[in-house]
PDB file of C-alpha atoms in Angstrom:
ATOM      1  CA  MET W   1      33.815  35.988 -91.426  1.00  0.00           C
ATOM      2  CA  ILE W   2      33.349  34.184 -88.124  1.00  0.00           C
ATOM      3  CA  ASP W   3      36.378  32.181 -87.009  1.00  0.00           C
ATOM      4  CA  TYR W   4      35.215  28.683 -86.095  1.00  0.00           C
ATOM      5  CA  SER W   5      38.703  27.419 -85.228  1.00  0.00           C
ATOM      6  CA  GLU W   6      37.886  27.314 -81.502  1.00  0.00           C
ATOM      7  CA  TYR W   7      35.239  24.660 -82.106  1.00  0.00           C
ATOM      8  CA  LEU W   8      37.339  22.634 -84.534  1.00  0.00           C
ATOM      9  CA  ASP W   9      40.346  22.750 -82.197  1.00  0.00           C
ATOM     10  CA  PHE W  10      38.095  21.431 -79.447  1.00  0.00           C
ATOM     11  CA  ILE W  11      36.252  18.638 -81.248  1.00  0.00           C
ATOM     12  CA  LYS W  12      38.999  17.173 -83.448  1.00  0.00           C
ATOM     13  CA  PRO W  13      41.098  15.692 -80.595  1.00  0.00           C
ATOM     14  CA  ILE W  14      37.914  14.589 -78.826  1.00  0.00           C
ATOM     15  CA  VAL W  15      36.864  12.587 -81.889  1.00  0.00           C
ATOM     16  CA  GLU W  16      40.355  11.099 -82.150  1.00  0.00           C
ATOM     17  CA  GLU W  17      40.176  10.084 -78.496  1.00  0.00           C
ATOM     18  CA  ALA W  18      36.774   8.489 -79.105  1.00  0.00           C
ATOM     19  CA  GLY W  19      38.349   6.432 -81.871  1.00  0.00           C
ATOM     20  CA  LYS W  20      40.141   4.375 -79.211  1.00  0.00           C
ATOM     21  CA  PHE W  21      36.823   2.663 -78.433  1.00  0.00           C
ATOM     22  CA  ILE W  22      36.829   1.352 -82.004  1.00  0.00           C
ATOM     23  CA  ILE W  23      40.522   0.467 -82.118  1.00  0.00           C
ATOM     24  CA  ASP W  24      40.334  -1.449 -78.833  1.00  0.00           C
ATOM     25  CA  SER W  25      37.250  -3.458 -79.794  1.00  0.00           C
ATOM     26  CA  PHE W  26      37.532  -4.009 -83.557  1.00  0.00           C
ATOM     27  CA  GLY W  27      37.315  -7.711 -84.303  1.00  0.00           C
ATOM     28  CA  SER W  28      35.842  -8.641 -80.933  1.00  0.00           C
ATOM     29  CA  VAL W  29      32.285  -7.258 -81.214  1.00  0.00           C
ATOM     30  CA  HIS W  30      29.956  -9.657 -83.011  1.00  0.00           C
ATOM     31  CA  THR W  31      26.512  -8.842 -81.594  1.00  0.00           C
ATOM     32  CA  LEU W  32      24.175  -6.373 -83.271  1.00  0.00           C
ATOM     33  CA  ASP W  33      21.209  -4.785 -81.530  1.00  0.00           C
ATOM     34  CA  HIS W  34      18.394  -4.041 -83.978  1.00  0.00           C
ATOM     35  CA  LYS W  35      16.937  -0.559 -83.536  1.00  0.00           C
ATOM     36  CA  PHE W  36      14.559  -1.443 -86.348  1.00  0.00           C
ATOM     37  CA  LYS W  37      14.747  -3.754 -89.341  1.00  0.00           C
ATOM     38  CA  PHE W  38      17.769  -2.305 -91.156  1.00  0.00           C
ATOM     39  CA  GLU W  39      19.250  -0.123 -88.406  1.00  0.00           C
ATOM     40  CA  PHE W  40      21.758  -1.567 -85.948  1.00  0.00           C
ATOM     41  CA  LYS W  41      23.934  -0.554 -83.048  1.00  0.00           C
ATOM     42  CA  THR W  42      26.441  -2.102 -80.646  1.00  0.00           C
ATOM     43  CA  LYS W  43      27.739  -1.279 -77.191  1.00  0.00           C
ATOM     44  CA  VAL W  44      30.582   0.576 -78.917  1.00  0.00           C
ATOM     45  CA  ASP W  45      28.065   2.951 -80.550  1.00  0.00           C
ATOM     46  CA  ASP W  46      26.693   3.758 -77.097  1.00  0.00           C
ATOM     47  CA  ASP W  47      30.132   4.103 -75.489  1.00  0.00           C
ATOM     48  CA  ILE W  48      31.317   6.561 -78.142  1.00  0.00           C
ATOM     49  CA  ASN W  49      28.049   8.456 -77.968  1.00  0.00           C
ATOM     50  CA  ASP W  50      28.281   8.835 -74.181  1.00  0.00           C
ATOM     51  CA  PHE W  51      31.919   9.950 -74.419  1.00  0.00           C
ATOM     52  CA  LEU W  52      31.185  12.610 -77.048  1.00  0.00           C
ATOM     53  CA  LEU W  53      28.064  13.895 -75.303  1.00  0.00           C
ATOM     54  CA  GLN W  54      29.859  14.315 -72.001  1.00  0.00           C
ATOM     55  CA  ALA W  55      32.801  16.145 -73.597  1.00  0.00           C
ATOM     56  CA  ILE W  56      30.562  18.541 -75.538  1.00  0.00           C
ATOM     57  CA  GLN W  57      28.186  19.189 -72.648  1.00  0.00           C
ATOM     58  CA  ASN W  58      31.091  19.919 -70.307  1.00  0.00           C
ATOM     59  CA  LYS W  59      32.629  22.424 -72.737  1.00  0.00           C
ATOM     60  CA  TYR W  60      29.482  23.971 -74.220  1.00  0.00           C
ATOM     61  CA  PRO W  61      26.592  23.352 -71.807  1.00  0.00           C
ATOM     62  CA  LYS W  62      24.259  25.731 -73.658  1.00  0.00           C
ATOM     63  CA  HIS W  63      24.706  24.021 -77.037  1.00  0.00           C
ATOM     64  CA  SER W  64      22.140  21.514 -78.312  1.00  0.00           C
ATOM     65  CA  ILE W  65      23.091  18.003 -79.428  1.00  0.00           C
ATOM     66  CA  LEU W  66      21.453  15.843 -82.095  1.00  0.00           C
ATOM     67  CA  SER W  67      22.798  12.296 -82.035  1.00  0.00           C
ATOM     68  CA  GLU W  68      21.714   9.108 -83.744  1.00  0.00           C
ATOM     69  CA  GLU W  69      21.962   7.208 -80.466  1.00  0.00           C
ATOM     70  CA  SER W  70      20.251   9.677 -78.117  1.00  0.00           C
ATOM     71  CA  THR W  71      16.762  10.964 -77.484  1.00  0.00           C
ATOM     72  CA  LYS W  72      16.080  13.806 -79.902  1.00  0.00           C
ATOM     73  CA  PRO W  73      15.489  17.156 -78.160  1.00  0.00           C
ATOM     74  CA  GLU W  74      12.209  18.924 -78.848  1.00  0.00           C
ATOM     75  CA  ASN W  75      13.878  22.314 -79.278  1.00  0.00           C
ATOM     76  CA  PHE W  76      17.303  23.429 -80.460  1.00  0.00           C
ATOM     77  CA  ASN W  77      19.214  26.623 -79.865  1.00  0.00           C
ATOM     78  CA  ASP W  78      21.414  28.314 -82.492  1.00  0.00           C
ATOM     79  CA  TRP W  79      24.351  25.953 -81.890  1.00  0.00           C
ATOM     80  CA  VAL W  80      23.723  22.256 -82.560  1.00  0.00           C
ATOM     81  CA  TRP W  81      26.280  19.432 -82.519  1.00  0.00           C
ATOM     82  CA  ILE W  82      25.323  16.588 -84.867  1.00  0.00           C
ATOM     83  CA  ILE W  83      26.761  13.175 -84.015  1.00  0.00           C
ATOM     84  CA  ASP W  84      26.931   9.757 -85.602  1.00  0.00           C
ATOM     85  CA  PRO W  85      29.076   7.849 -83.098  1.00  0.00           C
ATOM     86  CA  LEU W  86      29.689   4.908 -85.429  1.00  0.00           C
ATOM     87  CA  ASP W  87      28.585   5.179 -89.041  1.00  0.00           C
ATOM     88  CA  GLY W  88      28.955   1.764 -90.632  1.00  0.00           C
ATOM     89  CA  THR W  89      28.094  -0.364 -87.606  1.00  0.00           C
ATOM     90  CA  LEU W  90      27.453  -3.427 -89.768  1.00  0.00           C
ATOM     91  CA  ASN W  91      30.905  -3.150 -91.370  1.00  0.00           C
ATOM     92  CA  PHE W  92      32.492  -2.734 -87.940  1.00  0.00           C
ATOM     93  CA  THR W  93      30.711  -5.758 -86.491  1.00  0.00           C
ATOM     94  CA  LEU W  94      31.379  -8.078 -89.426  1.00  0.00           C
ATOM     95  CA  GLY W  95      35.064  -7.149 -89.288  1.00  0.00           C
ATOM     96  CA  VAL W  96      35.641  -7.715 -93.003  1.00  0.00           C
ATOM     97  CA  THR W  97      36.360  -4.079 -93.890  1.00  0.00           C
ATOM     98  CA  ASP W  98      37.654  -0.879 -92.291  1.00  0.00           C
ATOM     99  CA  LEU W  99      34.928   1.272 -93.853  1.00  0.00           C
ATOM    100  CA  PHE W 100      33.303   2.846 -90.782  1.00  0.00           C
ATOM    101  CA  ALA W 101      33.825   6.124 -88.972  1.00  0.00           C
ATOM    102  CA  ILE W 102      32.908   8.570 -86.231  1.00  0.00           C
ATOM    103  CA  SER W 103      31.220  11.644 -87.671  1.00  0.00           C
ATOM    104  CA  VAL W 104      30.598  14.946 -85.869  1.00  0.00           C
ATOM    105  CA  ALA W 105      29.414  18.272 -87.278  1.00  0.00           C
ATOM    106  CA  LEU W 106      28.477  21.633 -85.811  1.00  0.00           C
ATOM    107  CA  MET W 107      25.535  23.665 -87.064  1.00  0.00           C
ATOM    108  CA  TYR W 108      24.982  27.364 -86.400  1.00  0.00           C
ATOM    109  CA  LYS W 109      21.587  28.846 -87.235  1.00  0.00           C
ATOM    110  CA  GLU W 110      20.759  25.840 -89.441  1.00  0.00           C
ATOM    111  CA  GLU W 111      24.008  26.018 -91.423  1.00  0.00           C
ATOM    112  CA  ILE W 112      26.690  23.327 -91.179  1.00  0.00           C
ATOM    113  CA  ILE W 113      29.865  25.204 -90.274  1.00  0.00           C
ATOM    114  CA  LEU W 114      32.327  22.434 -89.429  1.00  0.00           C
ATOM    115  CA  GLY W 115      32.682  18.694 -89.648  1.00  0.00           C
ATOM    116  CA  VAL W 116      35.054  15.926 -88.582  1.00  0.00           C
ATOM    117  CA  THR W 117      35.024  12.343 -89.848  1.00  0.00           C
ATOM    118  CA  TYR W 118      37.487   9.882 -88.329  1.00  0.00           C
ATOM    119  CA  ALA W 119      38.056   6.351 -89.626  1.00  0.00           C
ATOM    120  CA  PRO W 120      40.419   5.047 -86.925  1.00  0.00           C
ATOM    121  CA  ILE W 121      41.325   1.682 -88.444  1.00  0.00           C
ATOM    122  CA  ARG W 122      42.193   3.447 -91.708  1.00  0.00           C
ATOM    123  CA  LYS W 123      44.087   6.108 -89.697  1.00  0.00           C
ATOM    124  CA  GLU W 124      42.309   8.823 -91.671  1.00  0.00           C
ATOM    125  CA  ILE W 125      40.748  11.946 -90.207  1.00  0.00           C
ATOM    126  CA  TYR W 126      38.974  14.426 -92.467  1.00  0.00           C
ATOM    127  CA  TYR W 127      37.850  17.825 -91.247  1.00  0.00           C
ATOM    128  CA  ALA W 128      36.722  21.226 -92.450  1.00  0.00           C
ATOM    129  CA  SER W 129      35.325  24.512 -91.198  1.00  0.00           C
ATOM    130  CA  LYS W 130      33.474  27.126 -93.184  1.00  0.00           C
ATOM    131  CA  GLY W 131      35.793  29.351 -95.190  1.00  0.00           C
ATOM    132  CA  HIS W 132      38.972  27.539 -94.155  1.00  0.00           C
ATOM    133  CA  GLY W 133      39.214  24.586 -96.527  1.00  0.00           C
ATOM    134  CA  ALA W 134      39.113  20.840 -95.985  1.00  0.00           C
ATOM    135  CA  TYR W 135      41.893  18.582 -94.757  1.00  0.00           C
ATOM    136  CA  LYS W 136      42.896  14.949 -94.411  1.00  0.00           C
ATOM    137  CA  ASN W 137      45.536  14.137 -91.786  1.00  0.00           C
ATOM    138  CA  ASN W 138      46.669  17.799 -91.771  1.00  0.00           C
ATOM    139  CA  GLU W 139      47.078  17.918 -95.574  1.00  0.00           C
ATOM    140  CA  ARG W 140      44.763  20.246 -97.462  1.00  0.00           C
ATOM    141  CA  LEU W 141      42.397  18.553 -99.905  1.00  0.00           C
ATOM    142  CA  LEU W 142      42.662  19.992-103.403  1.00  0.00           C
ATOM    143  CA  ALA W 143      39.892  20.691-105.893  1.00  0.00           C
ATOM    144  CA  SER W 144      38.808  17.724-107.989  1.00  0.00           C
ATOM    145  CA  LYS W 145      40.483  17.098-111.319  1.00  0.00           C
ATOM    146  CA  GLU W 146      38.507  16.979-114.542  1.00  0.00           C
ATOM    147  CA  MET W 147      37.387  13.451-115.403  1.00  0.00           C
ATOM    148  CA  GLU W 148      35.025  11.774-117.849  1.00  0.00           C
ATOM    149  CA  LEU W 149      31.913  10.060-116.535  1.00  0.00           C
ATOM    150  CA  SER W 150      33.037   6.790-118.126  1.00  0.00           C
ATOM    151  CA  GLU W 151      36.183   6.854-115.956  1.00  0.00           C
ATOM    152  CA  SER W 152      34.312   7.525-112.733  1.00  0.00           C
ATOM    153  CA  VAL W 153      33.508   5.366-109.735  1.00  0.00           C
ATOM    154  CA  VAL W 154      30.296   6.298-107.925  1.00  0.00           C
ATOM    155  CA  ALA W 155      29.185   5.142-104.481  1.00  0.00           C
ATOM    156  CA  ILE W 156      25.492   4.622-103.786  1.00  0.00           C
ATOM    157  CA  GLU W 157      23.539   3.731-100.662  1.00  0.00           C
ATOM    158  CA  TYR W 158      20.502   1.505-100.273  1.00  0.00           C
ATOM    159  CA  GLY W 159      17.497   3.192 -98.691  1.00  0.00           C
ATOM    160  CA  LYS W 160      16.955   2.867 -94.950  1.00  0.00           C
ATOM    161  CA  TYR W 161      13.234   2.317 -95.405  1.00  0.00           C
ATOM    162  CA  ASP W 162      12.859   1.340 -99.070  1.00  0.00           C
ATOM    163  CA  ARG W 163      15.886  -0.815 -99.793  1.00  0.00           C
ATOM    164  CA  THR W 164      15.341  -0.806-103.564  1.00  0.00           C
ATOM    165  CA  SER W 165      14.637   2.899-104.085  1.00  0.00           C
ATOM    166  CA  ILE W 166      18.187   3.591-105.307  1.00  0.00           C
ATOM    167  CA  LEU W 167      18.223   0.823-107.926  1.00  0.00           C
ATOM    168  CA  PRO W 168      16.723   2.848-110.825  1.00  0.00           C
ATOM    169  CA  TYR W 169      19.463   5.430-110.284  1.00  0.00           C
ATOM    170  CA  GLN W 170      22.151   2.761-110.210  1.00  0.00           C
ATOM    171  CA  LYS W 171      20.814   1.298-113.455  1.00  0.00           C
ATOM    172  CA  ARG W 172      20.940   4.703-115.155  1.00  0.00           C
ATOM    173  CA  LEU W 173      24.512   5.238-113.968  1.00  0.00           C
ATOM    174  CA  LEU W 174      25.679   1.948-115.466  1.00  0.00           C
ATOM    175  CA  GLU W 175      23.864   1.945-118.804  1.00  0.00           C
ATOM    176  CA  ASN W 176      24.579   3.781-122.078  1.00  0.00           C
ATOM    177  CA  ASP W 177      28.219   4.834-121.676  1.00  0.00           C
ATOM    178  CA  GLY W 178      27.760   5.287-117.965  1.00  0.00           C
ATOM    179  CA  VAL W 179      30.174   5.199-115.076  1.00  0.00           C
ATOM    180  CA  LEU W 180      33.020   2.742-114.698  1.00  0.00           C
ATOM    181  CA  TYR W 181      31.633   1.130-111.540  1.00  0.00           C
ATOM    182  CA  THR W 182      29.276   1.613-108.598  1.00  0.00           C
ATOM    183  CA  TYR W 183      30.016   0.664-104.995  1.00  0.00           C
ATOM    184  CA  VAL W 184      27.913   0.282-101.858  1.00  0.00           C
ATOM    185  CA  TYR W 185      29.835   1.117 -98.668  1.00  0.00           C
ATOM    186  CA  CYS W 186      27.065   0.528 -96.085  1.00  0.00           C
ATOM    187  CA  ASN W 187      27.588   4.011 -94.646  1.00  0.00           C
ATOM    188  CA  ALA W 188      27.713   7.622 -95.796  1.00  0.00           C
ATOM    189  CA  SER W 189      30.601   9.169 -93.863  1.00  0.00           C
ATOM    190  CA  VAL W 190      33.491   7.265 -95.429  1.00  0.00           C
ATOM    191  CA  PRO W 191      32.442   7.432 -99.105  1.00  0.00           C
ATOM    192  CA  MET W 192      31.652  11.140 -98.816  1.00  0.00           C
ATOM    193  CA  CYS W 193      35.198  11.672 -97.571  1.00  0.00           C
ATOM    194  CA  LEU W 194      36.582   9.441-100.313  1.00  0.00           C
ATOM    195  CA  VAL W 195      34.888  11.740-102.828  1.00  0.00           C
ATOM    196  CA  ALA W 196      36.551  14.757-101.204  1.00  0.00           C
ATOM    197  CA  ASP W 197      39.852  12.845-101.331  1.00  0.00           C
ATOM    198  CA  GLN W 198      39.335  12.021-105.052  1.00  0.00           C
ATOM    199  CA  LYS W 199      39.532   8.283-104.395  1.00  0.00           C
ATOM    200  CA  ILE W 200      36.065   7.954-105.915  1.00  0.00           C
ATOM    201  CA  GLN W 201      34.211  10.555-107.928  1.00  0.00           C
ATOM    202  CA  SER W 202      30.681  10.800-106.521  1.00  0.00           C
ATOM    203  CA  TYR W 203      28.338   9.615-103.789  1.00  0.00           C
ATOM    204  CA  LEU W 204      24.555   9.578-103.807  1.00  0.00           C
ATOM    205  CA  ALA W 205      21.784   8.426-101.502  1.00  0.00           C
ATOM    206  CA  LEU W 206      18.032   8.879-101.225  1.00  0.00           C
ATOM    207  CA  GLU W 207      17.241   8.233 -97.559  1.00  0.00           C
ATOM    208  CA  LEU W 208      19.758   9.604 -95.073  1.00  0.00           C
ATOM    209  CA  ASP W 209      19.470  11.331 -91.725  1.00  0.00           C
ATOM    210  CA  LEU W 210      21.291  14.563 -91.005  1.00  0.00           C
ATOM    211  CA  TRP W 211      23.920  12.864 -88.826  1.00  0.00           C
ATOM    212  CA  ASP W 212      24.824  10.587 -91.750  1.00  0.00           C
ATOM    213  CA  MET W 213      25.883  13.413 -94.046  1.00  0.00           C
ATOM    214  CA  ALA W 214      26.402  16.698 -92.161  1.00  0.00           C
ATOM    215  CA  ALA W 215      30.181  16.379 -91.754  1.00  0.00           C
ATOM    216  CA  GLY W 216      30.609  15.055 -95.293  1.00  0.00           C
ATOM    217  CA  VAL W 217      28.673  17.994 -96.713  1.00  0.00           C
ATOM    218  CA  ILE W 218      30.950  20.671 -95.232  1.00  0.00           C
ATOM    219  CA  ILE W 219      34.111  18.688 -96.039  1.00  0.00           C
ATOM    220  CA  ASN W 220      33.112  18.439 -99.703  1.00  0.00           C
ATOM    221  CA  ARG W 221      31.931  22.017 -99.954  1.00  0.00           C
ATOM    222  CA  GLU W 222      35.173  23.316 -98.500  1.00  0.00           C
ATOM    223  CA  MET W 223      37.341  21.400-100.975  1.00  0.00           C
ATOM    224  CA  GLY W 224      35.280  22.659-103.905  1.00  0.00           C
ATOM    225  CA  ASN W 225      32.848  19.865-104.702  1.00  0.00           C
ATOM    226  CA  ILE W 226      29.173  20.342-105.535  1.00  0.00           C
ATOM    227  CA  VAL W 227      26.553  19.208-102.999  1.00  0.00           C
ATOM    228  CA  THR W 228      22.911  18.958-104.094  1.00  0.00           C
ATOM    229  CA  THR W 229      19.939  16.701-103.609  1.00  0.00           C
ATOM    230  CA  ILE W 230      19.647  13.720-105.923  1.00  0.00           C
ATOM    231  CA  SER W 231      17.253  15.780-108.065  1.00  0.00           C
ATOM    232  CA  GLY W 232      19.742  18.652-108.351  1.00  0.00           C
ATOM    233  CA  ASP W 233      18.105  21.065-105.917  1.00  0.00           C
ATOM    234  CA  PRO W 234      20.235  23.001-103.417  1.00  0.00           C
ATOM    235  CA  TRP W 235      21.026  20.876-100.372  1.00  0.00           C
ATOM    236  CA  ASP W 236      19.969  22.058 -96.926  1.00  0.00           C
ATOM    237  CA  ILE W 237      19.501  20.397 -93.552  1.00  0.00           C
ATOM    238  CA  SER W 238      15.889  19.426 -94.281  1.00  0.00           C
ATOM    239  CA  GLN W 239      16.901  17.133 -97.146  1.00  0.00           C
ATOM    240  CA  ARG W 240      17.007  13.339 -96.991  1.00  0.00           C
ATOM    241  CA  SER W 241      18.840  12.820-100.290  1.00  0.00           C
ATOM    242  CA  VAL W 242      22.308  13.945-101.303  1.00  0.00           C
ATOM    243  CA  LEU W 243      24.526  13.963-104.381  1.00  0.00           C
ATOM    244  CA  VAL W 244      28.182  14.859-103.903  1.00  0.00           C
ATOM    245  CA  GLY W 245      30.689  15.198-106.710  1.00  0.00           C
ATOM    246  CA  SER W 246      32.978  17.434-108.687  1.00  0.00           C
ATOM    247  CA  LYS W 247      31.719  20.295-110.817  1.00  0.00           C
ATOM    248  CA  TYR W 248      32.887  18.332-113.861  1.00  0.00           C
ATOM    249  CA  LEU W 249      30.568  15.376-113.202  1.00  0.00           C
ATOM    250  CA  SER W 250      27.524  16.561-111.259  1.00  0.00           C
ATOM    251  CA  ASP W 251      25.589  17.764-114.309  1.00  0.00           C
ATOM    252  CA  ASP W 252      26.387  14.577-116.243  1.00  0.00           C
ATOM    253  CA  ILE W 253      25.154  12.447-113.356  1.00  0.00           C
ATOM    254  CA  LEU W 254      21.991  14.506-112.896  1.00  0.00           C
ATOM    255  CA  ASN W 255      21.258  14.232-116.620  1.00  0.00           C
ATOM    256  CA  LYS W 256      21.295  10.462-116.221  1.00  0.00           C
ATOM    257  CA  PHE W 257      18.472  10.728-113.690  1.00  0.00           C
ATOM    258  CA  LYS W 258      15.974  12.635-115.817  1.00  0.00           C
ATOM    259  CA  ASN W 259      12.444  11.214-115.771  1.00  0.00           C
ATOM    260  CA  ILE W 260      13.071   8.732-112.957  1.00  0.00           C
TER     261      ILE W 260
END
């Protein structure tokens, strides 16, 4: 098995350093730039993006980088860094919640092999590398406990392009002895980590980009959770949908979605 510790040891402190941009500006940024109708960014997004790009390019100049806030390269090599400099920009700008994070993953030959998600205001950093488990603040994340669907809290995400596309799934989750509650977090990185941390039991979305979910996928896989598409197919980097949850609940949730 390839040892990816070199890359994790490099990127984890870099992401923590980038978190200072958020800590120093939280509560003072109130202007959103619209990339398109339901996609936003701030100067902080750009500052973090520039900081991460420079650090990665200096260390690994031959690696490719795919970032939400940068021009997408036409061609990639085997090693690709995947960056969301500030997932949850709306939450950050409104200042009413701490549910936003920096998310960075590394892909090798189209397989996600490590991920780091850092929520600096929450003082929580989640990270994982293939074959070496998943961690939160240096404590290993344990496999999910068995739980009934009726006791479960599930996070959902509105579509980026069709805002209502998730609503039939939410309705199925809530009806007929369904889940306890559903939440919308306005980002993917934090709720995916909360699933890995067993704070909530599942997360699902229909319209995500790779930078939204890459780190969360490897973190959940490494702590033992199931990662599929919302239709139950194996998840890979070409997918736009994702369903993350424990082995005890994934089948029950997928059964709720039959014939949608």
